[in-house]
Coordinates of C-alpha atoms in Angstrom, one line a residue:
X1 CA 33.7 232.9 237.2
X2 CA 31.9 233.4 240.5
X3 CA 31.2 230.3 242.6
X4 CA 29.3 229.6 245.8
X5 CA 30.6 226.2 246.9
X6 CA 27.6 225.3 249.1
X7 CA 29.6 225.2 252.3
X8 CA 27.2 227.5 254.1
X9 CA 24.1 226.8 252.0
X10 CA 22.4 223.6 250.9
X11 CA 23.0 224.4 247.2
X12 CA 26.0 225.5 245.1
X13 CA 25.9 228.1 242.4
X14 CA 28.2 229.1 239.4
X15 CA 28.1 232.1 237.2
X16 CA 30.2 232.4 234.0
X17 CA 30.5 235.1 231.4
X18 CA 32.9 237.0 229.1
X19 CA 32.8 239.9 231.4
X20 CA 32.6 240.3 235.2
X21 CA 29.2 241.8 234.8
X22 CA 27.9 238.9 232.6
X23 CA 29.3 236.3 235.2
X24 CA 27.5 238.1 238.0
X25 CA 24.3 238.3 236.1
X26 CA 24.6 234.6 235.2
X27 CA 25.3 233.8 238.9
X28 CA 22.2 235.7 239.9
X29 CA 20.0 233.9 237.3
X30 CA 21.2 230.7 238.7
X31 CA 20.3 231.9 242.3
X32 CA 16.8 232.7 241.0
X33 CA 16.4 229.3 239.2
X34 CA 17.5 227.6 242.4
X35 CA 14.9 229.5 244.4
X36 CA 12.1 228.6 241.9
X37 CA 13.2 225.0 242.0
X38 CA 13.0 224.8 245.8
X39 CA 9.7 226.5 245.9
X40 CA 8.3 224.1 243.1
X41 CA 9.3 221.2 245.2
X42 CA 7.9 222.6 248.4
X43 CA 11.4 222.8 249.9
X44 CA 12.5 225.6 252.3
X45 CA 14.9 227.9 250.6
X46 CA 17.4 229.9 252.5
X47 CA 17.7 233.4 251.2
X48 CA 21.1 235.0 251.3
X49 CA 23.0 238.0 250.1
X50 CA 26.2 237.6 248.0
X51 CA 29.1 239.9 247.5
X52 CA 31.4 239.6 244.6
X53 CA 35.2 240.1 244.6
X54 CA 37.4 240.3 241.6
X55 CA 40.7 240.4 243.4
X56 CA 41.5 236.8 243.7
X57 CA 42.4 234.3 241.1
X58 CA 41.5 230.6 241.9
X59 CA 43.8 227.7 240.9
X60 CA 42.5 227.1 237.4
X61 CA 42.6 223.2 237.5
X62 CA 40.0 222.7 240.3
X63 CA 37.8 225.5 238.9
X64 CA 37.9 224.0 235.4
X65 CA 37.1 220.5 236.8
X66 CA 34.2 221.8 238.8
X67 CA 32.7 223.8 235.8
X68 CA 33.1 220.7 233.5
X69 CA 31.2 218.4 235.9
X70 CA 27.7 217.9 234.8
X71 CA 24.9 218.2 237.4
X72 CA 21.3 218.8 237.9
X73 CA 19.4 221.0 240.4
X74 CA 18.1 217.8 242.1
X75 CA 21.7 216.5 242.6
X76 CA 22.7 219.7 244.5
X77 CA 20.4 218.9 247.4

């Protein structure tokens, strides 16, 4: 799982997958979807670059709770 929690950006992102590569691809797809949503709504979108690490393991309980929370793109603004 790869997460951008929105601390530095006005949106959050989550990528999941059976492999590291699949999770990163899912994360990047979410980033593209967010960009398109902002553009469709005429909102400014802050472009950024991401780096991915696989050397840390988050506490599973908060990660699972976050991933299980339903949300929409509109709610992330």
